[in-house]
């Protein structure tokens, strides 16, 4: 295990400020790759497999890759620090993007899935970055600092989908396979994030936080009583919210592709499809990240449980639009925007709740477990979503997702009562 890094309280504040800034910049770069993968993965899978029902495997592979690597990366962070875990995630993503481009060139669906799996493994590192923002954070600011890192993904996450059109045009000029041009931007962004973390994420926030606890500095502020029942509900709320978001979002590009062809009399070009898909996913990603600082501040002031429930209310609104207005492009855009907002509120508050409910010795382990379960559940949801879309259309997918929302709301009193009992 790597040695801890001792910090005095004043230096802790300075290091935390720099850590949040570095993580935020890294998330801007990582968001570019994430936006491209979300937008193009389903289209490439449908094209190479020849089946819309298999298009969900692209998103499933992304989440499965994240699920497989979440716990190993968390253990690596626990032993060696956040910096090494995050840079390894960047390396996974870089290799994955290269494989995806090659798979599209030789039209190999299995190889495409392998590449997307590796991109998902890289996304496990991006997910871990939000927890890294809480390692040195004061308890009253955990939600705020975590949400700033989540918010920073907005810049890259919105830019990525909007670059689909220019990326496709560039790809055609240099002879790249269809629907892969914007992955060039992903390669550049991931490489830049890799260098950033190596150079700027010093001292390591997790090792520094361990030094504070070990030496007794600010111990009363950073150490918390362990509350396993609250932690379990937080994991459930985060995983369930991610399932709702992924299930609907994964199938939206396919649904929009059909809409684009209908809008153009069955003769839509790839640019027509990517323009509609890119705009809609950009709105969705903006919803996921743009207001996360607001939700983080609300979670600090209102309490984590209230913001989790606010997220479920936003999900309900999104699924209502997906059910009643699924044949209107504007209606789908509104649905995806609300879907992103619901995810943001639920996951920001849920991650903060998990952190504050876990004692330091268990915190990193539970964070890795949360990310792993979240991704495994979403991978299964993405696979099933393809079949649901094929059998029951987009409206049926909205109904299926609503069942999960209802479950999170119904179980919320147990989480709230457990927290009160623990604190009382």
PDB file of C-alpha atoms in Angstrom, residues 83-333:
ATOM      1  CA  UNK A  83      -4.248   9.328  -9.743  1.00  0.00           C
ATOM      2  CA  UNK A  84      -3.055   5.916 -10.891  1.00  0.00           C
ATOM      3  CA  UNK A  85      -6.583   4.529 -11.071  1.00  0.00           C
ATOM      4  CA  UNK A  86      -7.839   7.457 -13.147  1.00  0.00           C
ATOM      5  CA  UNK A  87      -4.929   7.341 -15.603  1.00  0.00           C
ATOM      6  CA  UNK A  88      -5.383   3.597 -16.103  1.00  0.00           C
ATOM      7  CA  UNK A  89      -9.010   4.295 -16.993  1.00  0.00           C
ATOM      8  CA  UNK A  90      -7.856   6.797 -19.610  1.00  0.00           C
ATOM      9  CA  UNK A  91      -5.572   4.171 -21.152  1.00  0.00           C
ATOM     10  CA  UNK A  92      -8.438   1.679 -21.398  1.00  0.00           C
ATOM     11  CA  UNK A  93     -10.562   4.253 -23.212  1.00  0.00           C
ATOM     12  CA  UNK A  94      -7.794   5.190 -25.646  1.00  0.00           C
ATOM     13  CA  UNK A  95      -7.292   1.576 -26.691  1.00  0.00           C
ATOM     14  CA  UNK A  96     -11.063   1.069 -26.920  1.00  0.00           C
ATOM     15  CA  UNK A  97     -11.598   3.994 -29.275  1.00  0.00           C
ATOM     16  CA  UNK A  98      -8.888   2.667 -31.594  1.00  0.00           C
ATOM     17  CA  UNK A  99     -10.505  -0.770 -31.651  1.00  0.00           C
ATOM     18  CA  UNK A 100     -13.953   0.691 -32.411  1.00  0.00           C
ATOM     19  CA  UNK A 101     -12.611   2.564 -35.439  1.00  0.00           C
ATOM     20  CA  UNK A 102     -10.850  -0.573 -36.683  1.00  0.00           C
ATOM     21  CA  UNK A 103     -13.957  -2.707 -36.105  1.00  0.00           C
ATOM     22  CA  UNK A 104     -16.064  -0.317 -38.177  1.00  0.00           C
ATOM     23  CA  UNK A 105     -13.454  -0.425 -40.945  1.00  0.00           C
ATOM     24  CA  UNK A 106     -13.534  -4.232 -41.194  1.00  0.00           C
ATOM     25  CA  UNK A 107     -17.263  -4.378 -40.278  1.00  0.00           C
ATOM     26  CA  UNK A 108     -16.792  -6.690 -37.314  1.00  0.00           C
ATOM     27  CA  UNK A 109     -19.620  -6.534 -34.795  1.00  0.00           C
ATOM     28  CA  UNK A 110     -17.849  -8.690 -32.130  1.00  0.00           C
ATOM     29  CA  UNK A 111     -14.725  -6.522 -32.310  1.00  0.00           C
ATOM     30  CA  UNK A 112     -16.904  -3.409 -32.012  1.00  0.00           C
ATOM     31  CA  UNK A 113     -18.294  -4.746 -28.736  1.00  0.00           C
ATOM     32  CA  UNK A 114     -14.759  -5.415 -27.453  1.00  0.00           C
ATOM     33  CA  UNK A 115     -13.773  -1.815 -28.193  1.00  0.00           C
ATOM     34  CA  UNK A 116     -16.863  -0.421 -26.527  1.00  0.00           C
ATOM     35  CA  UNK A 117     -16.199  -2.633 -23.489  1.00  0.00           C
ATOM     36  CA  UNK A 118     -12.799  -0.977 -23.118  1.00  0.00           C
ATOM     37  CA  UNK A 119     -14.337   2.486 -23.505  1.00  0.00           C
ATOM     38  CA  UNK A 120     -16.716   1.499 -20.726  1.00  0.00           C
ATOM     39  CA  UNK A 121     -13.765   0.437 -18.600  1.00  0.00           C
ATOM     40  CA  UNK A 122     -12.401   3.931 -19.088  1.00  0.00           C
ATOM     41  CA  UNK A 123     -15.754   5.364 -18.059  1.00  0.00           C
ATOM     42  CA  UNK A 124     -15.356   3.568 -14.727  1.00  0.00           C
ATOM     43  CA  UNK A 125     -12.467   5.938 -14.106  1.00  0.00           C
ATOM     44  CA  UNK A 126     -14.594   8.938 -15.048  1.00  0.00           C
ATOM     45  CA  UNK A 127     -17.229   7.800 -12.546  1.00  0.00           C
ATOM     46  CA  UNK A 128     -14.592   7.445  -9.849  1.00  0.00           C
ATOM     47  CA  UNK A 129     -13.544  11.070 -10.357  1.00  0.00           C
ATOM     48  CA  UNK A 130     -16.707  12.328  -8.649  1.00  0.00           C
ATOM     49  CA  UNK A 131     -15.841  10.371  -5.504  1.00  0.00           C
ATOM     50  CA  UNK A 132     -12.266  11.676  -5.665  1.00  0.00           C
ATOM     51  CA  UNK A 133     -13.758  15.152  -5.240  1.00  0.00           C
ATOM     52  CA  UNK A 134     -15.114  14.116  -1.813  1.00  0.00           C
ATOM     53  CA  UNK A 135     -11.907  12.615  -0.385  1.00  0.00           C
ATOM     54  CA  UNK A 136     -10.721  15.890   1.159  1.00  0.00           C
ATOM     55  CA  UNK A 137     -14.034  17.776   1.132  1.00  0.00           C
ATOM     56  CA  UNK A 138     -15.516  19.146   4.352  1.00  0.00           C
ATOM     57  CA  UNK A 139     -18.811  17.365   5.167  1.00  0.00           C
ATOM     58  CA  UNK A 140     -20.867  20.528   4.607  1.00  0.00           C
ATOM     59  CA  UNK A 141     -19.460  20.844   1.092  1.00  0.00           C
ATOM     60  CA  UNK A 142     -19.374  17.232  -0.103  1.00  0.00           C
ATOM     61  CA  UNK A 143     -22.418  17.588  -2.316  1.00  0.00           C
ATOM     62  CA  UNK A 144     -21.152  20.858  -3.768  1.00  0.00           C
ATOM     63  CA  UNK A 145     -17.624  19.636  -4.561  1.00  0.00           C
ATOM     64  CA  UNK A 146     -18.880  16.364  -6.019  1.00  0.00           C
ATOM     65  CA  UNK A 147     -21.424  18.175  -8.172  1.00  0.00           C
ATOM     66  CA  UNK A 148     -18.842  20.624  -9.532  1.00  0.00           C
ATOM     67  CA  UNK A 149     -16.883  17.702 -10.961  1.00  0.00           C
ATOM     68  CA  UNK A 150     -20.073  16.166 -12.330  1.00  0.00           C
ATOM     69  CA  UNK A 151     -21.094  19.525 -13.809  1.00  0.00           C
ATOM     70  CA  UNK A 152     -17.793  19.961 -15.622  1.00  0.00           C
ATOM     71  CA  UNK A 153     -18.660  16.980 -17.811  1.00  0.00           C
ATOM     72  CA  UNK A 154     -21.310  19.224 -19.374  1.00  0.00           C
ATOM     73  CA  UNK A 155     -18.791  21.024 -21.549  1.00  0.00           C
ATOM     74  CA  UNK A 156     -17.372  17.872 -23.097  1.00  0.00           C
ATOM     75  CA  UNK A 157     -20.593  15.887 -22.899  1.00  0.00           C
ATOM     76  CA  UNK A 158     -22.566  18.476 -24.851  1.00  0.00           C
ATOM     77  CA  UNK A 159     -19.715  19.253 -27.221  1.00  0.00           C
ATOM     78  CA  UNK A 160     -19.180  15.572 -28.081  1.00  0.00           C
ATOM     79  CA  UNK A 161     -22.630  14.934 -29.604  1.00  0.00           C
ATOM     80  CA  UNK A 162     -22.649  18.315 -31.356  1.00  0.00           C
ATOM     81  CA  UNK A 163     -19.369  17.369 -33.033  1.00  0.00           C
ATOM     82  CA  UNK A 164     -20.943  14.324 -34.690  1.00  0.00           C
ATOM     83  CA  UNK A 165     -21.732  16.258 -37.860  1.00  0.00           C
ATOM     84  CA  UNK A 166     -18.320  17.931 -38.218  1.00  0.00           C
ATOM     85  CA  UNK A 167     -16.652  14.695 -37.189  1.00  0.00           C
ATOM     86  CA  UNK A 168     -18.542  12.727 -39.832  1.00  0.00           C
ATOM     87  CA  UNK A 169     -17.595  15.274 -42.480  1.00  0.00           C
ATOM     88  CA  UNK A 170     -13.936  15.101 -41.409  1.00  0.00           C
ATOM     89  CA  UNK A 171     -14.083  11.316 -41.367  1.00  0.00           C
ATOM     90  CA  UNK A 172     -15.370  11.219 -44.929  1.00  0.00           C
ATOM     91  CA  UNK A 173     -12.571  13.526 -46.078  1.00  0.00           C
ATOM     92  CA  UNK A 174      -9.828  11.326 -44.649  1.00  0.00           C
ATOM     93  CA  UNK A 175     -11.547   8.045 -45.568  1.00  0.00           C
ATOM     94  CA  UNK A 176     -12.771   6.836 -42.176  1.00  0.00           C
ATOM     95  CA  UNK A 177     -15.672   4.352 -41.884  1.00  0.00           C
ATOM     96  CA  UNK A 178     -19.189   5.843 -41.563  1.00  0.00           C
ATOM     97  CA  UNK A 179     -20.223   7.032 -38.082  1.00  0.00           C
ATOM     98  CA  UNK A 180     -16.650   7.057 -36.702  1.00  0.00           C
ATOM     99  CA  UNK A 181     -15.284  10.513 -37.578  1.00  0.00           C
ATOM    100  CA  UNK A 182     -15.967  12.112 -34.198  1.00  0.00           C
ATOM    101  CA  UNK A 183     -13.956   9.379 -32.466  1.00  0.00           C
ATOM    102  CA  UNK A 184     -10.884  11.317 -33.607  1.00  0.00           C
ATOM    103  CA  UNK A 185     -11.871  14.021 -31.136  1.00  0.00           C
ATOM    104  CA  UNK A 186     -12.308  11.330 -28.477  1.00  0.00           C
ATOM    105  CA  UNK A 187      -8.739  10.096 -28.996  1.00  0.00           C
ATOM    106  CA  UNK A 188      -7.306  13.589 -28.568  1.00  0.00           C
ATOM    107  CA  UNK A 189      -9.426  14.339 -25.491  1.00  0.00           C
ATOM    108  CA  UNK A 190      -8.595  11.083 -23.699  1.00  0.00           C
ATOM    109  CA  UNK A 191      -4.876  11.541 -24.332  1.00  0.00           C
ATOM    110  CA  UNK A 192      -5.048  15.072 -22.921  1.00  0.00           C
ATOM    111  CA  UNK A 193      -6.897  13.850 -19.797  1.00  0.00           C
ATOM    112  CA  UNK A 194      -4.252  11.176 -19.269  1.00  0.00           C
ATOM    113  CA  UNK A 195      -1.462  13.770 -19.259  1.00  0.00           C
ATOM    114  CA  UNK A 196      -3.475  16.139 -17.052  1.00  0.00           C
ATOM    115  CA  UNK A 197      -4.006  13.598 -14.268  1.00  0.00           C
ATOM    116  CA  UNK A 198      -0.361  12.505 -14.288  1.00  0.00           C
ATOM    117  CA  UNK A 199       0.931  16.061 -14.057  1.00  0.00           C
ATOM    118  CA  UNK A 200      -1.659  17.926 -11.971  1.00  0.00           C
ATOM    119  CA  UNK A 201      -3.331  15.448  -9.580  1.00  0.00           C
ATOM    120  CA  UNK A 202      -0.627  15.814  -6.932  1.00  0.00           C
ATOM    121  CA  UNK A 203      -0.703  15.204  -4.034  1.00  0.00           C
ATOM    122  CA  UNK A 204      -3.141  12.357  -4.401  1.00  0.00           C
ATOM    123  CA  UNK A 205      -6.454  13.295  -2.691  1.00  0.00           C
ATOM    124  CA  UNK A 206      -7.255   9.837  -1.311  1.00  0.00           C
ATOM    125  CA  UNK A 207      -3.775   9.290   0.122  1.00  0.00           C
ATOM    126  CA  UNK A 208      -3.898  12.797   1.565  1.00  0.00           C
ATOM    127  CA  UNK A 209      -7.274  12.145   3.202  1.00  0.00           C
ATOM    128  CA  UNK A 210      -5.943   8.928   4.715  1.00  0.00           C
ATOM    129  CA  UNK A 211      -3.021  10.895   6.145  1.00  0.00           C
ATOM    130  CA  UNK A 212      -5.437  13.326   7.789  1.00  0.00           C
ATOM    131  CA  UNK A 213      -7.419  10.524   9.410  1.00  0.00           C
ATOM    132  CA  UNK A 214      -4.317   8.620  10.467  1.00  0.00           C
ATOM    133  CA  UNK A 215      -2.678  11.646  12.093  1.00  0.00           C
ATOM    134  CA  UNK A 216      -5.880  12.863  13.723  1.00  0.00           C
ATOM    135  CA  UNK A 217      -5.962  16.177  11.840  1.00  0.00           C
ATOM    136  CA  UNK A 218      -9.540  17.398  11.395  1.00  0.00           C
ATOM    137  CA  UNK A 219     -10.594  13.908  12.433  1.00  0.00           C
ATOM    138  CA  UNK A 220     -13.957  14.981  13.728  1.00  0.00           C
ATOM    139  CA  UNK A 221     -14.781  16.614  10.396  1.00  0.00           C
ATOM    140  CA  UNK A 222     -13.691  13.795   8.093  1.00  0.00           C
ATOM    141  CA  UNK A 223     -14.506  10.650  10.112  1.00  0.00           C
ATOM    142  CA  UNK A 224     -18.143   9.555  10.251  1.00  0.00           C
ATOM    143  CA  UNK A 225     -20.174   6.866  11.922  1.00  0.00           C
ATOM    144  CA  UNK A 226     -20.788   3.912   9.622  1.00  0.00           C
ATOM    145  CA  UNK A 227     -24.451   3.520   8.624  1.00  0.00           C
ATOM    146  CA  UNK A 228     -24.751   0.433   6.391  1.00  0.00           C
ATOM    147  CA  UNK A 229     -28.532   0.588   5.917  1.00  0.00           C
ATOM    148  CA  UNK A 230     -28.312   4.126   4.573  1.00  0.00           C
ATOM    149  CA  UNK A 231     -25.417   3.105   2.344  1.00  0.00           C
ATOM    150  CA  UNK A 232     -27.445   0.215   0.908  1.00  0.00           C
ATOM    151  CA  UNK A 233     -30.336   2.490   0.035  1.00  0.00           C
ATOM    152  CA  UNK A 234     -27.948   5.003  -1.553  1.00  0.00           C
ATOM    153  CA  UNK A 235     -26.493   2.238  -3.722  1.00  0.00           C
ATOM    154  CA  UNK A 236     -30.010   1.128  -4.691  1.00  0.00           C
ATOM    155  CA  UNK A 237     -31.125   4.663  -5.563  1.00  0.00           C
ATOM    156  CA  UNK A 238     -28.043   5.355  -7.696  1.00  0.00           C
ATOM    157  CA  UNK A 239     -28.222   2.000  -9.499  1.00  0.00           C
ATOM    158  CA  UNK A 240     -31.965   2.230 -10.121  1.00  0.00           C
ATOM    159  CA  UNK A 241     -31.716   5.791 -11.417  1.00  0.00           C
ATOM    160  CA  UNK A 242     -28.920   4.791 -13.753  1.00  0.00           C
ATOM    161  CA  UNK A 243     -31.019   1.899 -15.061  1.00  0.00           C
ATOM    162  CA  UNK A 244     -33.887   4.266 -15.909  1.00  0.00           C
ATOM    163  CA  UNK A 245     -31.593   6.697 -17.684  1.00  0.00           C
ATOM    164  CA  UNK A 246     -29.629   4.095 -19.648  1.00  0.00           C
ATOM    165  CA  UNK A 247     -32.635   2.036 -20.720  1.00  0.00           C
ATOM    166  CA  UNK A 248     -34.375   5.008 -22.340  1.00  0.00           C
ATOM    167  CA  UNK A 249     -31.291   6.841 -23.573  1.00  0.00           C
ATOM    168  CA  UNK A 250     -29.767   3.732 -25.176  1.00  0.00           C
ATOM    169  CA  UNK A 251     -32.713   3.225 -27.494  1.00  0.00           C
ATOM    170  CA  UNK A 252     -33.356   6.872 -28.299  1.00  0.00           C
ATOM    171  CA  UNK A 253     -30.785   7.072 -31.166  1.00  0.00           C
ATOM    172  CA  UNK A 254     -32.435   4.082 -32.859  1.00  0.00           C
ATOM    173  CA  UNK A 255     -35.906   5.574 -32.357  1.00  0.00           C
ATOM    174  CA  UNK A 256     -34.715   8.914 -33.724  1.00  0.00           C
ATOM    175  CA  UNK A 257     -33.091   7.214 -36.695  1.00  0.00           C
ATOM    176  CA  UNK A 258     -36.477   5.802 -37.703  1.00  0.00           C
ATOM    177  CA  UNK A 259     -38.068   9.219 -37.141  1.00  0.00           C
ATOM    178  CA  UNK A 260     -35.434  10.910 -39.332  1.00  0.00           C
ATOM    179  CA  UNK A 261     -36.119   8.517 -42.195  1.00  0.00           C
ATOM    180  CA  UNK A 262     -39.861   9.096 -41.826  1.00  0.00           C
ATOM    181  CA  UNK A 263     -39.328  12.870 -41.811  1.00  0.00           C
ATOM    182  CA  UNK A 264     -37.337  12.662 -45.058  1.00  0.00           C
ATOM    183  CA  UNK A 265     -39.635  10.265 -46.864  1.00  0.00           C
ATOM    184  CA  UNK A 266     -37.432   7.258 -46.198  1.00  0.00           C
ATOM    185  CA  UNK A 267     -34.348   8.858 -47.752  1.00  0.00           C
ATOM    186  CA  UNK A 268     -32.531  10.411 -44.787  1.00  0.00           C
ATOM    187  CA  UNK A 269     -28.755  10.691 -45.131  1.00  0.00           C
ATOM    188  CA  UNK A 270     -26.285   9.814 -42.376  1.00  0.00           C
ATOM    189  CA  UNK A 271     -25.897  13.562 -41.754  1.00  0.00           C
ATOM    190  CA  UNK A 272     -29.676  13.899 -41.286  1.00  0.00           C
ATOM    191  CA  UNK A 273     -29.661  11.108 -38.713  1.00  0.00           C
ATOM    192  CA  UNK A 274     -26.564  12.275 -36.837  1.00  0.00           C
ATOM    193  CA  UNK A 275     -27.851  15.866 -36.717  1.00  0.00           C
ATOM    194  CA  UNK A 276     -31.115  14.806 -35.041  1.00  0.00           C
ATOM    195  CA  UNK A 277     -29.439  12.281 -32.764  1.00  0.00           C
ATOM    196  CA  UNK A 278     -26.584  14.640 -31.877  1.00  0.00           C
ATOM    197  CA  UNK A 279     -28.884  17.516 -30.941  1.00  0.00           C
ATOM    198  CA  UNK A 280     -31.128  15.310 -28.808  1.00  0.00           C
ATOM    199  CA  UNK A 281     -28.251  13.606 -26.993  1.00  0.00           C
ATOM    200  CA  UNK A 282     -26.591  16.992 -26.428  1.00  0.00           C
ATOM    201  CA  UNK A 283     -29.782  18.177 -24.693  1.00  0.00           C
ATOM    202  CA  UNK A 284     -29.812  14.974 -22.655  1.00  0.00           C
ATOM    203  CA  UNK A 285     -26.174  15.284 -21.610  1.00  0.00           C
ATOM    204  CA  UNK A 286     -26.748  18.940 -20.697  1.00  0.00           C
ATOM    205  CA  UNK A 287     -29.574  17.782 -18.449  1.00  0.00           C
ATOM    206  CA  UNK A 288     -27.279  15.183 -16.883  1.00  0.00           C
ATOM    207  CA  UNK A 289     -24.572  17.648 -15.927  1.00  0.00           C
ATOM    208  CA  UNK A 290     -25.453  21.338 -16.365  1.00  0.00           C
ATOM    209  CA  UNK A 291     -27.486  21.734 -13.160  1.00  0.00           C
ATOM    210  CA  UNK A 292     -25.528  19.277 -11.032  1.00  0.00           C
ATOM    211  CA  UNK A 293     -24.068  22.089  -8.835  1.00  0.00           C
ATOM    212  CA  UNK A 294     -27.632  23.184  -8.086  1.00  0.00           C
ATOM    213  CA  UNK A 295     -28.548  19.646  -7.065  1.00  0.00           C
ATOM    214  CA  UNK A 296     -25.331  19.376  -5.047  1.00  0.00           C
ATOM    215  CA  UNK A 297     -26.111  22.555  -3.105  1.00  0.00           C
ATOM    216  CA  UNK A 298     -29.705  21.420  -2.598  1.00  0.00           C
ATOM    217  CA  UNK A 299     -28.457  18.061  -1.320  1.00  0.00           C
ATOM    218  CA  UNK A 300     -26.236  19.874   1.222  1.00  0.00           C
ATOM    219  CA  UNK A 301     -29.077  22.171   2.339  1.00  0.00           C
ATOM    220  CA  UNK A 302     -32.288  20.150   1.915  1.00  0.00           C
ATOM    221  CA  UNK A 303     -30.846  16.729   2.613  1.00  0.00           C
ATOM    222  CA  UNK A 304     -29.857  13.867   0.322  1.00  0.00           C
ATOM    223  CA  UNK A 305     -33.167  11.996   0.442  1.00  0.00           C
ATOM    224  CA  UNK A 306     -35.278  14.940  -0.706  1.00  0.00           C
ATOM    225  CA  UNK A 307     -33.091  15.485  -3.749  1.00  0.00           C
ATOM    226  CA  UNK A 308     -33.161  11.779  -4.613  1.00  0.00           C
ATOM    227  CA  UNK A 309     -36.961  11.974  -4.621  1.00  0.00           C
ATOM    228  CA  UNK A 310     -36.834  15.157  -6.701  1.00  0.00           C
ATOM    229  CA  UNK A 311     -34.879  13.137  -9.234  1.00  0.00           C
ATOM    230  CA  UNK A 312     -37.590  10.503  -9.362  1.00  0.00           C
ATOM    231  CA  UNK A 313     -40.218  13.208  -9.968  1.00  0.00           C
ATOM    232  CA  UNK A 314     -38.150  14.482 -12.908  1.00  0.00           C
ATOM    233  CA  UNK A 315     -37.908  10.926 -14.225  1.00  0.00           C
ATOM    234  CA  UNK A 316     -41.685  10.631 -14.076  1.00  0.00           C
ATOM    235  CA  UNK A 317     -42.042  13.785 -16.175  1.00  0.00           C
ATOM    236  CA  UNK A 318     -39.501  12.492 -18.695  1.00  0.00           C
ATOM    237  CA  UNK A 319     -41.251   9.163 -19.069  1.00  0.00           C
ATOM    238  CA  UNK A 320     -44.585  10.932 -19.480  1.00  0.00           C
ATOM    239  CA  UNK A 321     -43.223  12.802 -22.496  1.00  0.00           C
ATOM    240  CA  UNK A 322     -41.643   9.612 -23.836  1.00  0.00           C
ATOM    241  CA  UNK A 323     -45.021   7.874 -23.619  1.00  0.00           C
ATOM    242  CA  UNK A 324     -47.336  10.594 -24.941  1.00  0.00           C
ATOM    243  CA  UNK A 325     -45.078  12.559 -27.337  1.00  0.00           C
ATOM    244  CA  UNK A 326     -42.720   9.914 -28.680  1.00  0.00           C
ATOM    245  CA  UNK A 327     -43.552  10.598 -32.357  1.00  0.00           C
ATOM    246  CA  UNK A 328     -42.659  14.276 -32.088  1.00  0.00           C
ATOM    247  CA  UNK A 329     -38.964  15.251 -32.238  1.00  0.00           C
ATOM    248  CA  UNK A 330     -39.469  18.112 -29.776  1.00  0.00           C
ATOM    249  CA  UNK A 331     -41.287  15.821 -27.362  1.00  0.00           C
ATOM    250  CA  UNK A 332     -38.415  13.336 -27.439  1.00  0.00           C
ATOM    251  CA  UNK A 333     -35.922  16.137 -26.834  1.00  0.00           C
TER     252      UNK A 333
END
